[in-house]
């Protein structure tokens, strides 16, 4: 049994004020429920007056454990609860305490530089600044009204030449980073965190290996980037509801800072693990499997999550979601649905990764749908010409490898061959190198002019 799963009376007392006044009265409510049976990942209980999404607590008198749980459905007269924690040691004598409110997440300036769990508790070793500086935001929130959003007009530099130069990202844009395992998605995210111009960065690590969490935060990010970063962590060993909740909590934290008028960069690694957690929850609740075994609720939950990012009435959330793909990803419903909803895609190439080309971005397969809106005309022209040179080199690459290319047969192809080394050097970027947007534009113009 892990310390993170066990909750003492003092832990619950510390958590309840964050759930609002209704939740603070949970211990005083005269009617509690009783666990009837525990089946796999779900708990069936008899509780009156609860609703979908309500946060409850399971309290076992035998073991003394308390575990948070969320109401996800009903079956006959039973309430179906998905626990946010391990059920080890829980018995059928456990009580169910309904808080009367959905889960909220503590938000505030005190979160900057900290690491929190999907329940909103601090899990790092930094000194606690106190809960008095924190308010509460709902985990399940509605996206901003379409006509209340600001128009997207300005770019957001990420410090990566291949992205800033050839697929410029706009403030408030949402993009997917697609690639197979092991092609450098996490390394690219850490480089973006270090090089981004965003005011606040919210990093959601969903289903990540426990070993890699500290390496990413303490080694790859660096102290300066950590000071403006909030990290929400649910490792691969956590229950499905907790892994799915991490993406929602990270988005809620980003919404808080956006509502303060700031430009927020939200990074979620990965949306595929969020999808798999939703699949576990849906199938355990009895939903029928559809494409690749995903239940219908997932295809409703995904757009609700992704639409919460973007510009608001004040401030913006620029969101990058990593997506694990199999092969070319054309048969993956998660990749297909995500790509259809987002405002652009960055494709990572396993072939480039094998050649130690970092970042392993397949420029010709990647596209930002909003670059035309935020990049000046000269920049767009240079980017188009560099793409054309890359495409022409790709057309004659096989002829070069077998020694059959005839120089002088096509002037543009000759130019592509001559400038390919310079373009490769431009697209390659060491992990600790940061390049500003103006410098990127200048170097690109020098190559293609």
Coordinates of C-alpha atoms in Angstrom, one line a residue:
X1 CA 0.0 0.0 0.0
X2 CA 1.5 3.3 -1.0
X3 CA 1.5 6.5 1.1
X4 CA -0.1 8.4 -1.7
X5 CA -3.2 6.1 -1.5
X6 CA -3.7 6.2 2.2
X7 CA -5.5 9.2 3.6
X8 CA -5.6 10.0 7.3
X9 CA -8.2 12.2 9.1
X10 CA -5.8 15.2 8.9
X11 CA -5.3 14.6 5.2
X12 CA -9.1 14.6 4.6
X13 CA -9.5 17.7 6.8
X14 CA -6.9 19.5 4.7
X15 CA -8.5 18.5 1.4
X16 CA -12.2 19.3 2.2
X17 CA -11.9 23.1 2.4
X18 CA -10.7 23.1 -1.2
X19 CA -14.0 21.4 -2.3
X20 CA -16.1 24.4 -1.3
X21 CA -18.6 25.0 1.5
X22 CA -20.8 22.1 0.4
X23 CA -17.9 19.7 0.6
X24 CA -16.8 21.0 3.9
X25 CA -20.1 19.9 5.4
X26 CA -19.7 16.3 4.1
X27 CA -18.8 14.8 7.5
X28 CA -22.0 16.5 9.0
X29 CA -24.4 15.1 6.5
X30 CA -26.7 12.6 8.3
X31 CA -27.0 10.2 5.4
X32 CA -24.0 8.2 4.3
X33 CA -23.9 5.3 1.9
X34 CA -22.6 1.8 2.2
X35 CA -20.4 -0.2 -0.2
X36 CA -22.3 -3.1 -1.6
X37 CA -19.6 -4.7 -3.7
X38 CA -16.3 -4.1 -5.3
X39 CA -15.9 -5.4 -8.8
X40 CA -12.6 -4.9 -10.6
X41 CA -11.9 -1.2 -11.0
X42 CA -15.4 -0.1 -9.8
X43 CA -17.2 0.2 -6.5
X44 CA -21.0 -0.3 -6.3
X45 CA -22.7 1.4 -3.4
X46 CA -26.1 2.4 -2.1
X47 CA -26.1 6.2 -1.7
X48 CA -29.1 8.5 -2.0
X49 CA -29.1 11.9 -3.7
X50 CA -25.8 11.8 -5.6
X51 CA -25.2 12.9 -9.2
X52 CA -22.8 12.1 -12.0
X53 CA -19.4 13.7 -11.4
X54 CA -19.9 14.1 -7.7
X55 CA -16.9 13.5 -5.5
X56 CA -17.3 11.0 -2.7
X57 CA -15.0 9.4 -0.1
X58 CA -14.8 5.7 0.8
X59 CA -14.0 5.2 4.5
X60 CA -13.3 1.7 5.8
X61 CA -13.7 1.2 9.6
X62 CA -11.5 -1.9 9.5
X63 CA -8.4 -0.6 7.9
X64 CA -9.0 3.1 8.6
X65 CA -8.3 4.0 5.0
X66 CA -10.0 6.8 3.1
X67 CA -10.0 6.9 -0.7
X68 CA -11.6 9.5 -3.0
X69 CA -14.0 8.3 -5.7
X70 CA -16.1 9.9 -8.4
X71 CA -19.7 8.9 -9.4
X72 CA -19.6 7.8 -13.0
X73 CA -22.9 6.0 -13.4
X74 CA -25.9 4.1 -11.9
X75 CA -27.0 0.5 -12.1
X76 CA -30.5 -0.3 -10.8
X77 CA -30.4 1.3 -7.4
X78 CA -26.6 1.2 -7.1
X79 CA -24.3 4.1 -7.6
X80 CA -21.1 3.2 -9.6
X81 CA -18.0 4.9 -8.2
X82 CA -14.6 5.0 -9.8
X83 CA -11.9 5.3 -7.1
X84 CA -9.1 7.9 -7.3
X85 CA -6.6 5.7 -5.5
X86 CA -5.8 2.1 -4.7
X87 CA -8.6 -0.1 -3.2
X88 CA -6.2 -2.4 -1.3
X89 CA -7.5 -3.0 2.2
X90 CA -11.1 -1.7 1.4
X91 CA -14.0 -4.0 2.6
X92 CA -17.7 -4.1 2.1
X93 CA -18.1 -2.5 5.5
X94 CA -16.7 0.8 4.0
X95 CA -18.9 3.8 4.2
X96 CA -19.5 6.3 1.3
X97 CA -19.4 9.9 2.3
X98 CA -20.9 12.1 -0.5
X99 CA -19.4 15.6 -0.6
X100 CA -22.3 17.1 -2.5
X101 CA -20.0 18.7 -5.0
X102 CA -17.8 17.8 -8.0
X103 CA -14.0 17.8 -7.5
X104 CA -12.2 21.1 -7.6
X105 CA -8.5 21.9 -8.0
X106 CA -6.6 24.4 -5.9
X107 CA -5.2 27.2 -8.0
X108 CA -3.0 30.2 -7.4
X109 CA 0.4 31.7 -7.6
X110 CA 1.6 29.2 -5.0
X111 CA 1.4 26.5 -7.7
X112 CA 4.2 27.9 -9.8
X113 CA 7.3 25.7 -9.5
X114 CA 5.3 22.9 -7.8
X115 CA 4.2 19.4 -8.6
X116 CA 0.7 18.3 -7.8
X117 CA -1.3 15.1 -8.0
X118 CA -4.7 14.9 -9.8
X119 CA -6.3 15.5 -6.4
X120 CA -4.6 18.8 -6.1
X121 CA -2.2 17.8 -3.3
X122 CA 1.5 18.8 -3.5
X123 CA 3.7 15.7 -4.1
X124 CA 7.1 17.4 -4.3
X125 CA 9.6 18.1 -1.5
X126 CA 9.3 21.9 -1.8
X127 CA 8.1 23.8 1.4
X128 CA 4.4 24.3 1.4
X129 CA 3.4 28.0 1.1
X130 CA 0.0 27.3 2.7
X131 CA -3.4 26.8 1.3
X132 CA -4.5 30.4 2.1
X133 CA -3.1 31.6 -1.1
X134 CA -5.1 29.1 -3.2
X135 CA -8.6 29.3 -4.5
X136 CA -10.6 26.6 -6.3
X137 CA -11.4 25.9 -10.0
X138 CA -13.7 23.2 -11.2
X139 CA -12.1 20.1 -12.8
X140 CA -15.0 19.8 -15.3
X141 CA -15.5 23.2 -16.9
X142 CA -17.2 24.4 -20.1
X143 CA -15.0 25.8 -22.9
X144 CA -15.3 29.6 -23.5
X145 CA -18.2 30.7 -25.7
X146 CA -17.1 30.8 -29.3
X147 CA -18.0 34.5 -29.8
X148 CA -16.3 35.4 -26.5
X149 CA -12.9 34.3 -27.6
X150 CA -10.3 36.7 -28.7
X151 CA -9.1 36.5 -32.3
X152 CA -5.8 34.8 -32.8
X153 CA -3.3 37.4 -34.1
X154 CA 0.1 36.9 -32.6
X155 CA 2.8 34.2 -32.8
X156 CA 4.3 32.4 -29.8
X157 CA 7.9 31.5 -30.2
X158 CA 8.8 28.1 -28.8
X159 CA 12.6 28.3 -29.3
X160 CA 12.7 25.4 -31.8
X161 CA 13.9 26.6 -35.3
X162 CA 12.0 23.9 -37.2
X163 CA 8.7 24.8 -35.5
X164 CA 9.1 28.6 -35.3
X165 CA 10.4 28.9 -38.9
X166 CA 8.3 26.4 -40.9
X167 CA 5.2 25.8 -38.8
X168 CA 4.9 29.0 -36.7
X169 CA 2.6 28.5 -33.6
X170 CA 0.0 31.2 -32.7
X171 CA -0.9 32.2 -29.2
X172 CA -4.0 30.2 -28.4
X173 CA -3.4 27.5 -31.0
X174 CA -3.7 23.8 -30.3
X175 CA -1.3 21.3 -31.9
X176 CA -0.7 17.6 -31.7
X177 CA 2.8 16.1 -31.6
X178 CA 2.5 12.7 -33.3
X179 CA 5.1 9.9 -33.2
X180 CA 6.0 6.4 -32.3
X181 CA 7.5 5.6 -28.9
X182 CA 11.2 6.6 -28.6
X183 CA 11.3 9.3 -31.3
X184 CA 11.9 12.1 -28.8
X185 CA 8.5 13.5 -27.8
X186 CA 9.5 14.1 -24.2
X187 CA 12.8 15.6 -25.1
X188 CA 11.1 18.0 -27.5
X189 CA 8.6 19.0 -24.8
X190 CA 11.4 19.8 -22.4
X191 CA 13.2 21.9 -25.1
X192 CA 9.9 23.8 -25.7
X193 CA 9.5 24.5 -22.0
X194 CA 13.0 26.0 -21.8
X195 CA 12.7 28.0 -25.0
X196 CA 9.0 29.2 -24.9
X197 CA 8.0 32.8 -24.4
X198 CA 4.8 31.9 -22.5
X199 CA 4.2 33.5 -19.2
X200 CA 3.2 30.3 -17.5
X201 CA 3.7 26.6 -18.5
X202 CA 1.4 23.8 -17.3
X203 CA 2.8 20.3 -17.8
X204 CA 0.5 17.3 -17.5
X205 CA 2.4 14.0 -17.3
X206 CA -0.2 11.2 -17.8
X207 CA 0.8 7.6 -17.5
X208 CA 4.5 8.5 -17.5
X209 CA 7.2 6.2 -16.1
X210 CA 8.0 7.2 -12.5
X211 CA 11.7 7.2 -13.2
X212 CA 11.4 9.7 -15.9
X213 CA 9.3 12.3 -14.0
X214 CA 12.1 13.5 -11.8
X215 CA 14.6 13.3 -14.6
X216 CA 12.4 15.6 -16.7
X217 CA 11.7 18.1 -13.9
X218 CA 15.2 18.3 -12.3
X219 CA 17.5 17.6 -15.2
X220 CA 15.9 18.4 -18.5
X221 CA 13.9 21.5 -17.5
X222 CA 16.4 23.4 -15.4
X223 CA 15.8 25.8 -12.5
X224 CA 14.7 28.8 -14.5
X225 CA 12.0 27.0 -16.4
X226 CA 10.8 25.2 -13.3
X227 CA 9.9 28.6 -11.6
X228 CA 7.2 29.3 -14.2
X229 CA 6.0 25.7 -14.5
X230 CA 3.2 23.8 -12.8
X231 CA 3.4 20.0 -13.2
X232 CA 0.5 17.6 -12.8
X233 CA 1.6 14.0 -12.4
X234 CA -0.2 10.7 -12.6
X235 CA 2.3 7.9 -13.3
X236 CA 1.5 4.6 -15.1
X237 CA 0.8 2.7 -11.9
X238 CA -2.0 5.0 -10.8
X239 CA -5.7 4.0 -11.3
X240 CA -7.4 4.9 -14.6
X241 CA -9.6 7.6 -13.2
X242 CA -6.5 9.3 -11.7
X243 CA -4.7 9.2 -15.1
X244 CA -7.7 10.6 -16.9
X245 CA -8.2 13.2 -14.2
X246 CA -4.6 14.5 -14.7
X247 CA -5.4 15.9 -18.1
X248 CA -8.5 17.7 -16.7
X249 CA -6.7 19.1 -13.7
X250 CA -3.8 20.4 -15.9
X251 CA -6.4 22.1 -18.1
X252 CA -8.1 23.6 -15.1
X253 CA -4.8 25.1 -13.8
X254 CA -4.1 26.5 -17.3
X255 CA -7.6 28.0 -17.4
X256 CA -7.0 29.8 -14.1
X257 CA -3.8 31.5 -15.3
X258 CA -5.5 32.3 -18.7
X259 CA -8.3 34.0 -16.8
X260 CA -5.7 36.2 -15.1
X261 CA -4.9 37.5 -18.6
X262 CA -1.7 35.5 -19.1
X263 CA -0.4 33.6 -22.1
X264 CA -0.2 30.0 -20.9
X265 CA 1.5 27.0 -22.6
X266 CA -0.2 23.7 -21.8
X267 CA 1.7 20.5 -22.6
X268 CA -0.1 17.2 -22.1
X269 CA 2.0 14.0 -22.5
X270 CA 0.2 12.1 -23.6
X271 CA -3.4 12.2 -24.9
X272 CA -3.1 8.6 -25.9
X273 CA -2.7 7.5 -22.3
X274 CA -5.6 9.7 -21.4
X275 CA -7.6 7.9 -24.0
X276 CA -6.6 4.5 -22.7
X277 CA -7.6 5.5 -19.2
X278 CA -11.0 6.6 -20.5
X279 CA -11.3 3.2 -22.3
X280 CA -10.6 1.4 -19.0
X281 CA -13.2 3.4 -17.2
X282 CA -15.9 3.1 -19.9
X283 CA -15.5 -0.7 -20.4
X284 CA -15.5 -1.3 -16.6
X285 CA -18.7 0.7 -16.4
X286 CA -20.3 -1.6 -19.0
X287 CA -20.2 0.6 -22.1
X288 CA -20.0 -1.2 -25.5
X289 CA -16.7 -1.1 -27.2
X290 CA -16.5 0.6 -30.6
X291 CA -13.4 1.5 -32.8
X292 CA -10.4 -0.3 -31.4
X293 CA -12.3 -1.0 -28.2
X294 CA -12.9 2.6 -27.3
X295 CA -16.3 3.3 -25.7
X296 CA -18.6 6.0 -27.0
X297 CA -17.9 8.2 -24.0
X298 CA -14.3 8.6 -25.1
X299 CA -15.3 10.2 -28.4
X300 CA -17.5 12.7 -26.4
X301 CA -14.8 13.4 -23.7
X302 CA -12.0 14.1 -26.2
X303 CA -13.4 17.2 -27.9
X304 CA -14.7 18.5 -24.5
X305 CA -11.1 18.4 -23.2
X306 CA -9.4 19.9 -26.3
X307 CA -11.9 22.7 -26.8
X308 CA -11.2 24.1 -23.3
X309 CA -7.8 25.3 -24.6
X310 CA -7.3 28.2 -26.9
X311 CA -7.9 32.0 -26.5
X312 CA -10.3 33.3 -23.9
X313 CA -11.9 36.7 -23.3
X314 CA -8.5 37.6 -21.8
X315 CA -5.3 35.6 -22.0
X316 CA -4.8 32.4 -24.0
X317 CA -3.9 28.7 -23.7
X318 CA -1.5 27.5 -26.4
X319 CA -1.8 23.7 -26.1
X320 CA 0.5 20.9 -27.3
X321 CA -0.7 17.3 -27.0
X322 CA 1.5 14.4 -27.7
X323 CA -0.1 11.4 -29.4
X324 CA 1.5 7.9 -29.7
X325 CA 1.0 6.4 -33.1
X326 CA 1.4 2.9 -34.5
X327 CA 3.0 3.0 -38.0
X328 CA 1.6 5.9 -40.0
X329 CA -1.3 6.3 -37.5
X330 CA -4.0 6.1 -40.1
X331 CA -5.9 3.3 -38.3
X332 CA -5.5 4.8 -34.9
X333 CA -8.8 6.4 -33.8
X334 CA -7.1 8.5 -31.1
X335 CA -4.7 10.0 -33.7
X336 CA -7.5 10.5 -36.2
X337 CA -9.9 12.2 -33.8
X338 CA -7.2 14.4 -32.3
X339 CA -5.8 15.5 -35.6
X340 CA -9.3 16.4 -36.9
X341 CA -10.0 18.6 -33.9
X342 CA -6.6 20.4 -33.4
X343 CA -5.2 23.4 -35.4
X344 CA -2.1 21.7 -36.7
X345 CA 0.1 18.7 -36.3
X346 CA 3.8 18.1 -35.8
X347 CA 4.9 14.7 -37.1
X348 CA 8.0 13.0 -35.6
X349 CA 9.9 10.6 -37.8
X350 CA 11.4 7.4 -36.5
X351 CA 13.9 7.5 -39.4
X352 CA 15.2 10.9 -38.4
X353 CA 15.4 9.7 -34.8
X354 CA 17.6 6.7 -35.8
X355 CA 19.9 9.2 -37.6
X356 CA 20.2 11.2 -34.4
X357 CA 18.5 14.1 -36.0
X358 CA 17.0 16.2 -33.2
X359 CA 14.3 17.3 -33.2
X360 CA 13.1 14.5 -35.4
X361 CA 10.4 16.6 -37.1
X362 CA 9.2 15.5 -40.5
X363 CA 8.8 19.1 -41.9
X364 CA 7.0 18.0 -45.1
X365 CA 4.4 16.0 -43.1
X366 CA 3.8 18.7 -40.5
X367 CA 1.6 21.8 -40.8
X368 CA 0.4 24.7 -38.7
X369 CA -3.1 25.8 -39.8
X370 CA -2.6 29.3 -38.3
X371 CA 0.8 30.2 -39.6
X372 CA -0.8 32.1 -42.4
X373 CA -2.5 34.3 -39.8
X374 CA 0.4 35.2 -37.6
X375 CA 3.6 35.1 -39.8
X376 CA 4.5 38.1 -41.9
X377 CA 4.6 37.7 -45.7
X378 CA 8.4 37.6 -46.0
X379 CA 8.5 34.8 -43.4
X380 CA 5.8 32.8 -45.1
X381 CA 7.6 33.1 -48.5
X382 CA 10.9 31.9 -47.0
X383 CA 9.2 29.0 -45.3
X384 CA 7.4 28.0 -48.5
X385 CA 10.7 28.1 -50.5
X386 CA 12.5 26.0 -47.9
X387 CA 9.7 23.4 -48.0
X388 CA 9.9 23.3 -51.7
X389 CA 13.7 22.7 -51.6
X390 CA 13.1 19.9 -49.1
X391 CA 10.5 18.3 -51.3
X392 CA 12.7 18.5 -54.4
X393 CA 15.6 17.0 -52.6
X394 CA 13.3 14.2 -51.4
X395 CA 12.4 13.5 -55.1
X396 CA 16.0 13.1 -56.2
X397 CA 17.5 11.5 -53.0
X398 CA 17.3 8.0 -54.3
X399 CA 19.1 9.0 -57.6
X400 CA 21.8 10.7 -55.5
X401 CA 22.3 7.5 -53.4
X402 CA 22.8 5.3 -56.5
X403 CA 24.9 7.8 -58.4
X404 CA 22.3 8.4 -61.2
X405 CA 21.6 12.1 -60.6
X406 CA 22.5 14.3 -63.5
X407 CA 23.4 17.8 -62.4
X408 CA 22.1 20.5 -64.7
X409 CA 18.9 18.7 -65.7
X410 CA 16.8 20.9 -63.3
X411 CA 17.9 24.1 -61.8
X412 CA 15.6 24.0 -58.7
X413 CA 16.7 20.4 -58.0
X414 CA 20.4 21.5 -58.3
X415 CA 19.7 24.3 -55.8
X416 CA 18.0 21.8 -53.4
X417 CA 21.0 19.5 -53.5
X418 CA 23.5 22.4 -53.1
X419 CA 21.6 23.8 -50.1
X420 CA 20.6 20.6 -48.4
X421 CA 23.5 20.5 -46.0
X422 CA 22.6 24.1 -44.8
X423 CA 19.0 23.2 -44.4
X424 CA 19.8 20.1 -42.4
X425 CA 22.0 22.2 -40.1
X426 CA 19.2 24.7 -39.7
X427 CA 16.7 22.0 -38.8
X428 CA 19.0 20.2 -36.4
X429 CA 19.2 21.8 -33.0
X430 CA 21.0 20.7 -29.8
X431 CA 18.7 20.1 -26.9
X432 CA 20.2 22.9 -24.8
X433 CA 20.2 25.5 -27.7
X434 CA 17.5 28.2 -27.7
X435 CA 16.9 30.3 -30.8
X436 CA 14.7 33.4 -30.9
X437 CA 12.1 34.0 -33.5
X438 CA 14.0 36.9 -35.2
X439 CA 17.2 34.8 -35.3
X440 CA 15.3 31.9 -36.8
X441 CA 13.8 34.1 -39.6
X442 CA 17.1 35.7 -40.4
X443 CA 18.9 32.3 -40.7
X444 CA 16.1 30.9 -42.8
X445 CA 16.2 33.9 -45.1
X446 CA 20.0 33.6 -45.6
X447 CA 19.6 29.9 -46.7
X448 CA 16.8 30.3 -49.2
X449 CA 17.7 33.7 -50.7

